Amino acid sequence: MASPLSNEFVLPTNKAIGASSHPEPDSICTYLCGNSLGPLSKRSKALVEQELNAWGTCAVTGHFSTHPYGRGWVDFCDHITPLFAELVGAQEKEVACMGTLTANLHLMMDSFYKPTPERYKILLAPTFLPLAHGLDPAKAVLEMSPRPGEYILREQDILDIIAREGASIALVIFSGVQYYTGQWFPMQSITRAAQAQGCVCGWDLAHAVGNVPLSLHDWGVDFAVWCTYKYVNAGPGSIAGLYVHEKWKETELPKFAGWWGHDPATRFAMPPKFSPIEGAQGFQQSNPSILASASLLGSLQIFKEAGMMQPLRERSVQLTAALEKLLMQSKYFVPVDEASTRQSDTPAFTIITPIDPNSRGAQLSLLFLPSGVMQSVHDALTSLGVIGDERKPDVIRLAPAPLFNTLEDCKQGALSLERVFDNLA
Ligand SMILES: *Cc1c(COP(=O)(O)O)cnc(C)c1O
């Protein structure tokens, strides 16, 4: 297995995360939570410090060529867009570094959701998508759920509903990787099926970006949004991303105009007529946070150094398979198809993430039985120095992230879980 870039990251110690039962308080904890908040990279820290320094030495002139590190703030994001484009499989003009995931999703809904009396529905996978836009959710929203007793959506069920309801669907919005189950949807096949029915197809890539390889342009995806603090490791609340396929020309897309989306050649003249930058960057409204963008640039440079998603994905598949194998050897593991009918109240767990590596990213979602034991398992794992991510009511997500996690982390995670169960029994 290729070596990780763990040395590029600053990971918390057992003491810092409150692992009271760990015998070595000063050693690094087992951090299997990069799907929720990626750790600090040394590169991000250095670049943020440089920007603080630039601000302190140049103040307003740092916007331009006097910037001491040659990254004038007016076009700071020009350093980010090539890396974003590579990460999501798009052209540079199809991506923008801006805003936050939810705000960007609303911008995309505003531009792409154009209901007519015949075509007005939105097809969703279970997500947190906030529904505004004056919709009557009972009529306009088709939210798919897994079949009774199942946890993941079947591809055929998704394609069937698109075929059946397609003529009344305006917009199909799915998560690339579902946050709860870790299911990676067949993005190309869903996009194609939706577009064949005349629907627009957009993706929420919160849990997919930096986790699985993406080819948004080649798959013909209409639009996508993502945050950068999960697998991309850019820091809490960091600046987000947006993608719009080049086939969408400016004139077809109404948008909220903002001066930062205006052609840079005349931006500072502030002419009365809005002339947007061609492509995704025309959606920019405000000048970007440079401290957040510097942190993002640092973390993207590490992806570049790792060779971007192909080698990382190979490592990720191996790590997740290794963790899965160790977990399935546990005496407390029950197969997923027995979980929903299980009567016993002895504590146990199953894995609800798809078994097929092509239908998942790094994350495994462990479902604890009977309902209610998850919280005590989670707290006990933390006290042993293992950070996973709880999802109420009954799930803990463990994600070995290929940039910094190791086989040793997978072993520690599985071993600690076994100890926690032994103590529960
Ligand atoms: C993480 C996540 C978000 C977070 O949205 P923000 O606007 O960044 O706060 C939204 N949707 C999904 C599916 C997520 O996993």
CSV table of C-alpha atoms and ligand atoms in Angstrom, one decimal:
chain,number,residue,atom,x,y,z
A,1,MET,CA,0.0,0.0,0.0
A,2,ALA,CA,1.3,3.5,-0.9
A,3,SER,CA,2.3,5.5,2.1
A,4,PRO,CA,0.0,8.2,3.4
A,5,LEU,CA,0.9,11.8,3.7
A,6,SER,CA,0.3,11.7,7.5
A,7,ASN,CA,3.4,13.8,8.1
A,8,GLU,CA,1.7,16.7,6.3
A,9,PHE,CA,-1.1,16.8,8.9
A,10,VAL,CA,-1.4,17.9,12.5
A,11,LEU,CA,-3.6,15.3,14.3
A,12,PRO,CA,-4.9,15.7,17.8
A,13,THR,CA,-3.5,13.8,20.8
A,14,ASN,CA,-5.5,11.4,23.0
A,15,LYS,CA,-5.4,14.0,25.8
A,16,ALA,CA,-6.7,16.8,23.6
A,17,ILE,CA,-9.8,14.8,22.6
A,18,GLY,CA,-10.6,13.7,26.1
A,19,ALA,CA,-9.5,10.0,25.8
A,20,SER,CA,-9.4,9.5,29.5
A,21,SER,CA,-8.9,5.7,29.4
A,22,HIS,CA,-5.9,5.8,26.9
A,23,PRO,CA,-2.6,4.9,28.5
A,24,GLU,CA,-0.6,7.3,26.3
A,25,PRO,CA,-2.2,10.7,26.6
A,26,ASP,CA,0.4,12.4,24.4
A,27,SER,CA,0.3,10.1,21.5
A,28,ILE,CA,-1.8,10.8,18.4
A,29,CYS,CA,-5.4,9.6,18.6
A,30,THR,CA,-7.1,7.3,16.0
A,31,TYR,CA,-8.9,9.9,13.9
A,32,LEU,CA,-11.5,8.1,11.7
A,33,CYS,CA,-13.6,11.2,11.3
A,34,GLY,CA,-12.2,13.0,8.2
A,35,ASN,CA,-15.6,12.6,6.6
A,36,SER,CA,-16.9,15.1,9.1
A,37,LEU,CA,-14.0,17.5,9.6
A,38,GLY,CA,-10.7,16.9,8.0
A,39,PRO,CA,-7.6,17.6,10.1
A,40,LEU,CA,-5.3,20.7,9.8
A,41,SER,CA,-2.5,20.4,7.3
A,42,LYS,CA,0.8,22.0,7.8
A,43,ARG,CA,0.5,23.5,4.4
A,44,SER,CA,-2.8,25.2,5.2
A,45,LYS,CA,-1.3,26.6,8.4
A,46,ALA,CA,1.7,28.0,6.6
A,47,LEU,CA,-0.3,29.6,3.9
A,48,VAL,CA,-2.8,31.2,6.3
A,49,GLU,CA,0.2,32.6,8.3
A,50,GLN,CA,1.6,34.0,5.0
A,51,GLU,CA,-1.6,35.8,4.3
A,52,LEU,CA,-1.8,37.2,7.8
A,53,ASN,CA,1.7,38.4,7.2
A,54,ALA,CA,0.8,39.9,3.8
A,55,TRP,CA,-2.2,41.7,5.3
A,56,GLY,CA,0.0,43.1,8.1
A,57,THR,CA,2.8,44.3,5.8
A,58,CYS,CA,0.8,45.5,2.7
A,59,ALA,CA,-2.8,46.1,3.9
A,60,VAL,CA,-4.8,47.2,0.9
A,61,THR,CA,-1.9,47.0,-1.6
A,62,GLY,CA,-1.9,43.2,-1.0
A,63,HIS,CA,-4.7,43.0,-3.4
A,64,PHE,CA,-2.3,43.5,-6.3
A,65,SER,CA,1.3,42.9,-7.3
A,66,THR,CA,2.9,44.1,-4.1
A,67,HIS,CA,1.7,40.9,-2.4
A,68,PRO,CA,4.9,39.5,-0.9
A,69,TYR,CA,4.2,35.9,-2.0
A,70,GLY,CA,2.9,36.8,-5.5
A,71,ARG,CA,-0.7,35.9,-4.7
A,72,GLY,CA,-2.5,39.2,-5.0
A,73,TRP,CA,-5.9,38.9,-3.5
A,74,VAL,CA,-7.9,40.1,-6.5
A,75,ASP,CA,-7.1,36.9,-8.3
A,76,PHE,CA,-6.2,34.6,-5.4
A,77,CYS,CA,-8.8,32.0,-6.5
A,78,ASP,CA,-7.0,31.6,-9.9
A,79,HIS,CA,-4.6,29.5,-7.8
A,80,ILE,CA,-7.5,27.3,-6.6
A,81,THR,CA,-9.7,26.8,-9.7
A,82,PRO,CA,-7.2,24.5,-11.6
A,83,LEU,CA,-6.9,22.3,-8.5
A,84,PHE,CA,-10.7,22.3,-8.0
A,85,ALA,CA,-11.2,21.4,-11.7
A,86,GLU,CA,-8.8,18.5,-11.4
A,87,LEU,CA,-10.4,17.3,-8.2
A,88,VAL,CA,-14.0,17.1,-9.6
A,89,GLY,CA,-13.1,16.4,-13.3
A,90,ALA,CA,-14.1,19.6,-14.8
A,91,GLN,CA,-12.7,22.5,-16.9
A,92,GLU,CA,-11.4,25.5,-15.0
A,93,LYS,CA,-14.2,27.8,-16.2
A,94,GLU,CA,-16.8,25.3,-15.0
A,95,VAL,CA,-15.7,25.7,-11.3
A,96,ALA,CA,-15.7,28.5,-8.8
A,97,CYS,CA,-14.4,28.9,-5.3
A,98,MET,CA,-17.1,30.7,-3.4
A,99,GLY,CA,-19.6,30.8,-0.5
A,100,THR,CA,-20.8,27.9,1.4
A,101,LEU,CA,-22.5,24.6,0.3
A,102,THR,CA,-26.0,25.5,1.3
A,103,ALA,CA,-25.9,29.1,-0.1
A,104,ASN,CA,-24.5,27.7,-3.3
A,105,LEU,CA,-27.2,25.1,-3.5
A,106,HIS,CA,-29.8,27.9,-3.2
A,107,LEU,CA,-28.1,29.8,-6.0
A,108,MET,CA,-28.3,26.7,-8.2
A,109,MET,CA,-31.9,26.1,-7.3
A,110,ASP,CA,-32.7,29.6,-8.2
A,111,SER,CA,-31.0,29.4,-11.6
A,112,PHE,CA,-32.0,25.8,-12.5
A,113,TYR,CA,-35.4,25.2,-11.0
A,114,LYS,CA,-37.9,26.6,-13.4
A,115,PRO,CA,-41.2,24.9,-12.7
A,116,THR,CA,-44.0,24.8,-15.3
A,117,PRO,CA,-47.5,23.4,-14.7
A,118,GLU,CA,-46.4,20.1,-16.3
A,119,ARG,CA,-42.9,19.9,-15.0
A,120,TYR,CA,-42.5,21.0,-11.5
A,121,LYS,CA,-41.3,18.2,-9.3
A,122,ILE,CA,-37.9,17.7,-7.6
A,123,LEU,CA,-36.6,14.2,-7.1
A,124,LEU,CA,-34.4,13.9,-4.0
A,125,ALA,CA,-32.4,11.2,-2.2
A,126,PRO,CA,-32.9,11.5,1.6
A,127,THR,CA,-30.7,14.6,2.4
A,128,PHE,CA,-30.8,17.7,4.4
A,129,LEU,CA,-31.9,19.8,1.5
A,130,PRO,CA,-33.7,22.8,2.9
A,131,LEU,CA,-36.8,23.4,0.9
A,132,ALA,CA,-37.7,26.9,0.2
A,133,HIS,CA,-38.6,28.3,-3.2
A,134,GLY,CA,-42.3,28.4,-2.4
A,135,LEU,CA,-42.8,24.7,-3.0
A,136,ASP,CA,-45.5,22.6,-1.5
A,137,PRO,CA,-43.4,19.7,-0.4
A,138,ALA,CA,-46.3,17.3,-0.5
A,139,LYS,CA,-46.9,17.9,-4.2
A,140,ALA,CA,-43.6,19.0,-5.6
A,141,VAL,CA,-41.0,16.9,-3.8
A,142,LEU,CA,-40.4,13.2,-4.5
A,143,GLU,CA,-38.1,12.0,-1.7
A,144,MET,CA,-36.9,8.5,-2.3
A,145,SER,CA,-36.5,6.1,0.6
A,146,PRO,CA,-35.0,2.6,0.7
A,147,ARG,CA,-37.3,-0.4,0.5
A,148,PRO,CA,-38.7,-1.6,3.9
A,149,GLY,CA,-36.0,-3.4,5.8
A,150,GLU,CA,-33.3,-2.0,3.6
A,151,TYR,CA,-30.8,0.9,4.1
A,152,ILE,CA,-29.5,1.8,0.7
A,153,LEU,CA,-31.4,2.8,-2.4
A,154,ARG,CA,-31.3,0.3,-5.3
A,155,GLU,CA,-30.1,1.8,-8.6
A,156,GLN,CA,-33.0,0.2,-10.4
A,157,ASP,CA,-35.5,1.8,-8.1
A,158,ILE,CA,-34.0,5.2,-8.8
A,159,LEU,CA,-34.0,4.6,-12.6
A,160,ASP,CA,-37.6,3.4,-12.4
A,161,ILE,CA,-38.9,6.4,-10.7
A,162,ILE,CA,-37.1,8.7,-13.1
A,163,ALA,CA,-38.6,6.7,-16.1
A,164,ARG,CA,-42.1,6.8,-14.5
A,165,GLU,CA,-42.2,10.3,-13.3
A,166,GLY,CA,-39.6,12.0,-15.5
A,167,ALA,CA,-42.0,14.1,-17.6
A,168,SER,CA,-43.2,15.9,-14.4
A,169,ILE,CA,-39.7,16.3,-12.8
A,170,ALA,CA,-37.9,19.6,-13.3
A,171,LEU,CA,-34.9,18.8,-11.2
A,172,VAL,CA,-33.1,15.7,-9.9
A,173,ILE,CA,-30.8,16.4,-6.9
A,174,PHE,CA,-28.9,13.7,-5.2
A,175,SER,CA,-25.9,13.5,-2.8
A,176,GLY,CA,-23.0,12.0,-4.6
A,177,VAL,CA,-22.2,10.0,-1.4
A,178,GLN,CA,-25.0,9.8,1.0
A,179,TYR,CA,-24.0,11.1,4.4
A,180,TYR,CA,-25.8,8.6,6.6
A,181,THR,CA,-25.2,5.3,4.8
A,182,GLY,CA,-22.0,6.2,2.8
A,183,GLN,CA,-23.7,4.9,-0.4
A,184,TRP,CA,-22.0,6.3,-3.5
A,185,PHE,CA,-24.7,6.7,-6.1
A,186,PRO,CA,-24.1,5.7,-9.8
A,187,MET,CA,-23.7,9.3,-10.7
A,188,GLN,CA,-23.3,8.9,-14.4
A,189,SER,CA,-26.2,6.6,-14.8
A,190,ILE,CA,-28.6,8.8,-12.8
A,191,THR,CA,-27.5,11.9,-14.6
A,192,ARG,CA,-28.1,10.3,-18.0
A,193,ALA,CA,-31.4,8.9,-17.1
A,194,ALA,CA,-32.6,12.2,-15.7
A,195,GLN,CA,-31.5,14.1,-18.7
A,196,ALA,CA,-33.0,11.6,-21.1
A,197,GLN,CA,-36.4,12.6,-19.5
A,198,GLY,CA,-35.6,16.3,-20.0
A,199,CYS,CA,-34.8,16.9,-16.3
A,200,VAL,CA,-31.9,19.0,-15.0
A,201,CYS,CA,-29.5,16.9,-12.8
A,202,GLY,CA,-27.5,18.5,-10.0
A,203,TRP,CA,-25.4,17.0,-7.2
A,204,ASP,CA,-24.5,17.7,-3.6
A,205,LEU,CA,-20.9,16.5,-3.3
A,206,ALA,CA,-20.4,17.3,0.4
A,207,HIS,CA,-19.3,13.7,1.1
A,208,ALA,CA,-18.0,12.8,-2.4
A,209,VAL,CA,-15.4,15.5,-3.1
A,210,GLY,CA,-11.9,14.4,-2.1
A,211,ASN,CA,-13.4,11.0,-1.3
A,212,VAL,CA,-14.2,9.4,-4.7
A,213,PRO,CA,-13.0,10.2,-8.2
A,214,LEU,CA,-15.4,12.5,-10.1
A,215,SER,CA,-15.8,13.3,-13.8
A,216,LEU,CA,-18.5,15.9,-13.7
A,217,HIS,CA,-17.8,17.3,-17.2
A,218,ASP,CA,-17.7,13.9,-18.9
A,219,TRP,CA,-20.7,12.7,-17.1
A,220,GLY,CA,-22.6,15.7,-18.3
A,221,VAL,CA,-23.6,16.8,-14.8
A,222,ASP,CA,-25.5,20.1,-15.0
A,223,PHE,CA,-24.4,21.6,-11.7
A,224,ALA,CA,-22.8,20.6,-8.4
A,225,VAL,CA,-21.9,22.1,-5.1
A,226,TRP,CA,-19.6,21.0,-2.3
A,227,CYS,CA,-18.1,22.0,1.0
A,228,THR,CA,-14.3,21.7,1.6
A,229,TYR,CA,-14.0,20.9,5.3
A,230,LYS,CA,-14.8,17.2,5.1
A,231,TYR,CA,-12.4,15.1,3.0
A,232,VAL,CA,-10.8,18.2,1.5
A,233,ASN,CA,-9.4,19.2,4.9
A,234,ALA,CA,-9.7,23.0,4.4
A,235,GLY,CA,-10.9,23.8,7.9
A,236,PRO,CA,-14.1,24.4,9.8
A,237,GLY,CA,-16.6,26.3,7.7
A,238,SER,CA,-14.1,26.8,4.9
A,239,ILE,CA,-15.0,28.3,1.5
A,240,ALA,CA,-17.0,26.0,-0.7
A,241,GLY,CA,-17.2,25.1,-4.4
A,242,LEU,CA,-19.6,25.3,-7.3
A,243,TYR,CA,-19.7,23.7,-10.7
A,244,VAL,CA,-21.8,24.5,-13.8
A,245,HIS,CA,-21.4,22.5,-17.0
A,246,GLU,CA,-20.1,24.7,-19.9
A,247,LYS,CA,-23.1,23.8,-22.0
A,248,TRP,CA,-25.1,26.3,-19.9
A,249,LYS,CA,-24.6,29.6,-21.5
A,250,GLU,CA,-24.9,32.8,-19.6
A,251,THR,CA,-28.0,34.1,-21.4
A,252,GLU,CA,-30.0,31.0,-20.4
A,253,LEU,CA,-29.3,31.3,-16.7
A,254,PRO,CA,-30.9,34.0,-14.6
A,255,LYS,CA,-28.7,34.7,-11.6
A,256,PHE,CA,-28.3,37.0,-8.6
A,257,ALA,CA,-25.7,39.4,-9.9
A,258,GLY,CA,-22.7,40.3,-7.7
A,259,TRP,CA,-19.7,42.5,-8.5
A,260,TRP,CA,-17.3,39.6,-8.1
A,261,GLY,CA,-19.0,37.7,-10.8
A,262,HIS,CA,-18.5,40.7,-13.2
A,263,ASP,CA,-15.8,40.6,-15.9
A,264,PRO,CA,-12.6,41.5,-14.0
A,265,ALA,CA,-11.5,43.8,-16.8
A,266,THR,CA,-14.2,46.3,-15.9
A,267,ARG,CA,-15.1,45.1,-12.4
A,268,PHE,CA,-13.6,48.1,-10.5
A,269,ALA,CA,-15.2,50.6,-12.9
A,270,MET,CA,-18.6,49.2,-11.7
A,271,PRO,CA,-20.5,49.9,-14.9
A,272,PRO,CA,-24.3,49.9,-14.7
A,273,LYS,CA,-24.6,46.8,-16.9
A,274,PHE,CA,-23.7,43.4,-15.4
A,275,SER,CA,-21.4,41.5,-17.7
A,276,PRO,CA,-20.7,38.2,-16.0
A,277,ILE,CA,-17.5,36.1,-16.3
A,278,GLU,CA,-18.2,33.3,-18.6
A,279,GLY,CA,-18.9,30.0,-16.8
A,280,ALA,CA,-19.2,29.1,-13.1
A,281,GLN,CA,-17.3,32.2,-11.9
A,282,GLY,CA,-20.1,34.4,-13.1
A,283,PHE,CA,-22.0,33.2,-10.1
A,284,GLN,CA,-19.5,34.7,-7.7
A,285,GLN,CA,-21.1,37.5,-5.6
A,286,SER,CA,-18.6,38.7,-3.1
A,287,ASN,CA,-14.8,38.8,-2.9
A,288,PRO,CA,-13.7,35.6,-1.3
A,289,SER,CA,-12.3,35.2,2.3
A,290,ILE,CA,-8.6,35.1,1.7
A,291,LEU,CA,-7.8,33.4,5.0
A,292,ALA,CA,-10.3,30.6,4.1
A,293,SER,CA,-9.0,30.4,0.5
A,294,ALA,CA,-5.4,30.2,1.7
A,295,SER,CA,-6.3,27.3,3.9
A,296,LEU,CA,-8.1,25.6,1.0
A,297,LEU,CA,-5.2,26.2,-1.3
A,298,GLY,CA,-2.8,24.5,1.1
A,299,SER,CA,-5.0,21.4,1.4
A,300,LEU,CA,-5.6,21.2,-2.4
A,301,GLN,CA,-1.8,21.3,-2.9
A,302,ILE,CA,-1.5,18.2,-0.8
A,303,PHE,CA,-4.1,16.4,-3.0
A,304,LYS,CA,-1.9,17.5,-6.0
A,305,GLU,CA,1.2,16.1,-4.3
A,306,ALA,CA,-0.6,12.8,-3.7
A,307,GLY,CA,-1.4,12.6,-7.5
A,308,MET,CA,-5.0,13.6,-7.1
A,309,MET,CA,-7.9,11.1,-6.8
A,310,GLN,CA,-6.7,8.0,-8.7
A,311,PRO,CA,-3.9,6.9,-6.4
A,312,LEU,CA,-5.9,8.1,-3.3
A,313,ARG,CA,-8.9,6.1,-4.4
A,314,GLU,CA,-6.8,2.9,-4.7
A,315,ARG,CA,-5.4,3.4,-1.2
A,316,SER,CA,-8.9,4.3,0.1
A,317,VAL,CA,-10.5,1.1,-1.3
A,318,GLN,CA,-7.8,-1.0,0.4
A,319,LEU,CA,-8.1,0.8,3.7
A,320,THR,CA,-11.9,0.6,3.8
A,321,ALA,CA,-11.8,-3.1,2.8
A,322,ALA,CA,-9.3,-3.8,5.6
A,323,LEU,CA,-11.5,-2.0,8.2
A,324,GLU,CA,-14.6,-3.8,6.9
A,325,LYS,CA,-12.9,-7.2,7.2
A,326,LEU,CA,-11.7,-6.5,10.7
A,327,LEU,CA,-15.1,-5.4,11.8
A,328,MET,CA,-16.9,-8.4,10.2
A,329,GLN,CA,-14.6,-10.7,12.3
A,330,SER,CA,-16.1,-9.3,15.5
A,331,LYS,CA,-18.2,-11.6,17.6
A,332,TYR,CA,-20.7,-8.7,17.9
A,333,PHE,CA,-21.2,-8.3,14.1
A,334,VAL,CA,-24.5,-9.3,12.5
A,335,PRO,CA,-25.1,-9.4,8.7
A,336,VAL,CA,-27.2,-6.4,7.5
A,337,ASP,CA,-30.1,-8.5,6.2
A,338,GLU,CA,-30.6,-10.0,9.7
A,339,ALA,CA,-30.5,-6.6,11.5
A,340,SER,CA,-34.0,-5.4,10.8
A,341,THR,CA,-35.7,-8.5,12.1
A,342,ARG,CA,-33.3,-9.2,15.0
A,343,GLN,CA,-35.2,-9.8,18.3
A,344,SER,CA,-32.3,-10.1,20.8
A,345,ASP,CA,-31.4,-7.2,23.0
A,346,THR,CA,-27.8,-8.2,23.4
A,347,PRO,CA,-25.7,-5.3,22.0
A,348,ALA,CA,-24.5,-5.9,18.4
A,349,PHE,CA,-23.8,-4.0,15.2
A,350,THR,CA,-24.1,-4.3,11.5
A,351,ILE,CA,-22.7,-2.3,8.6
A,352,ILE,CA,-25.3,-0.5,6.4
A,353,THR,CA,-22.8,0.8,3.8
A,354,PRO,CA,-22.9,-1.1,0.5
A,355,ILE,CA,-20.5,-4.1,0.3
A,356,ASP,CA,-19.6,-3.3,-3.3
A,357,PRO,CA,-16.6,-0.9,-3.2
A,358,ASN,CA,-17.9,0.8,-6.4
A,359,SER,CA,-21.0,1.9,-4.4
A,360,ARG,CA,-19.1,3.5,-1.5
A,361,GLY,CA,-16.3,5.8,-0.6
A,362,ALA,CA,-14.1,5.7,2.5
A,363,GLN,CA,-16.9,5.6,5.0
A,364,LEU,CA,-18.4,2.6,6.8
A,365,SER,CA,-21.7,3.3,8.7
A,366,LEU,CA,-22.1,1.0,11.7
A,367,LEU,CA,-25.7,0.6,12.9
A,368,PHE,CA,-25.9,-0.4,16.6
A,369,LEU,CA,-28.5,-2.7,18.0
A,370,PRO,CA,-30.7,-2.6,19.9
A,371,SER,CA,-31.6,1.1,19.4
A,372,GLY,CA,-30.1,3.2,22.2
A,373,VAL,CA,-26.7,1.6,22.6
A,374,MET,CA,-24.9,3.8,20.0
A,375,GLN,CA,-24.3,6.7,22.3
A,376,SER,CA,-22.6,4.7,25.0
A,377,VAL,CA,-20.4,3.0,22.4
A,378,HIS,CA,-19.5,6.3,20.9
A,379,ASP,CA,-18.5,7.8,24.3
A,380,ALA,CA,-16.5,4.7,25.2
A,381,LEU,CA,-14.7,4.8,21.8
A,382,THR,CA,-13.7,8.4,22.5
A,383,SER,CA,-12.3,7.5,25.9
A,384,LEU,CA,-10.1,4.9,24.2
A,385,GLY,CA,-8.8,7.5,21.7
A,386,VAL,CA,-10.9,6.6,18.7
A,387,ILE,CA,-12.8,9.4,17.0
A,388,GLY,CA,-15.7,8.4,14.9
A,389,ASP,CA,-18.8,10.4,14.0
A,390,GLU,CA,-22.2,9.7,15.6
A,391,ARG,CA,-25.4,10.1,13.7
A,392,LYS,CA,-28.5,9.8,15.8
A,393,PRO,CA,-30.3,7.6,16.4
A,394,ASP,CA,-28.1,4.5,15.9
A,395,VAL,CA,-25.2,5.1,13.6
A,396,ILE,CA,-21.4,5.7,14.0
A,397,ARG,CA,-19.6,6.5,10.8
A,398,LEU,CA,-15.9,5.4,10.6
A,399,ALA,CA,-13.9,6.8,7.6
A,400,PRO,CA,-10.3,5.9,7.0
A,401,ALA,CA,-9.2,8.8,4.9
A,402,PRO,CA,-6.5,7.8,2.4
A,403,LEU,CA,-4.4,11.0,2.8
A,404,PHE,CA,-3.5,10.5,6.5
A,405,ASN,CA,-5.0,7.3,7.9
A,406,THR,CA,-3.1,4.0,8.0
A,407,LEU,CA,-3.9,0.2,8.4
A,408,GLU,CA,-2.8,0.7,12.0
A,409,ASP,CA,-5.7,3.2,12.5
A,410,CYS,CA,-8.1,0.5,11.1
A,411,LYS,CA,-6.8,-2.0,13.5
A,412,GLN,CA,-7.0,0.3,16.5
A,413,GLY,CA,-10.6,1.2,15.5
A,414,ALA,CA,-11.7,-2.4,15.3
A,415,LEU,CA,-9.8,-3.5,18.4
A,416,SER,CA,-11.2,-0.6,20.4
A,417,LEU,CA,-14.8,-1.4,19.3
A,418,GLU,CA,-14.4,-5.0,20.4
A,419,ARG,CA,-13.2,-3.8,23.8
A,420,VAL,CA,-16.1,-1.4,24.1
A,421,PHE,CA,-18.5,-4.3,23.4
A,422,ASP,CA,-16.7,-6.6,25.8
A,423,ASN,CA,-17.2,-4.0,28.5
A,424,LEU,CA,-20.9,-3.6,27.7
A,425,ALA,CA,-21.6,-7.3,27.9
B,1,LIG,C1,-21.9,18.6,5.4
B,1,LIG,C2,-23.1,18.8,4.6
B,1,LIG,C3,-23.8,20.0,4.4
B,1,LIG,C4,-23.2,21.2,5.1
B,1,LIG,O1,-23.7,22.4,4.6
B,1,LIG,P1,-22.9,23.8,4.9
B,1,LIG,O2,-23.6,24.8,4.0
B,1,LIG,O3,-21.5,23.6,4.5
B,1,LIG,O4,-23.1,24.1,6.3
B,1,LIG,C5,-24.9,20.1,3.7
B,1,LIG,N1,-25.4,19.0,3.1
B,1,LIG,C6,-24.8,17.8,3.2
B,1,LIG,C7,-25.5,16.5,2.6
B,1,LIG,C8,-23.7,17.6,4.0
B,1,LIG,O5,-23.2,16.4,4.2
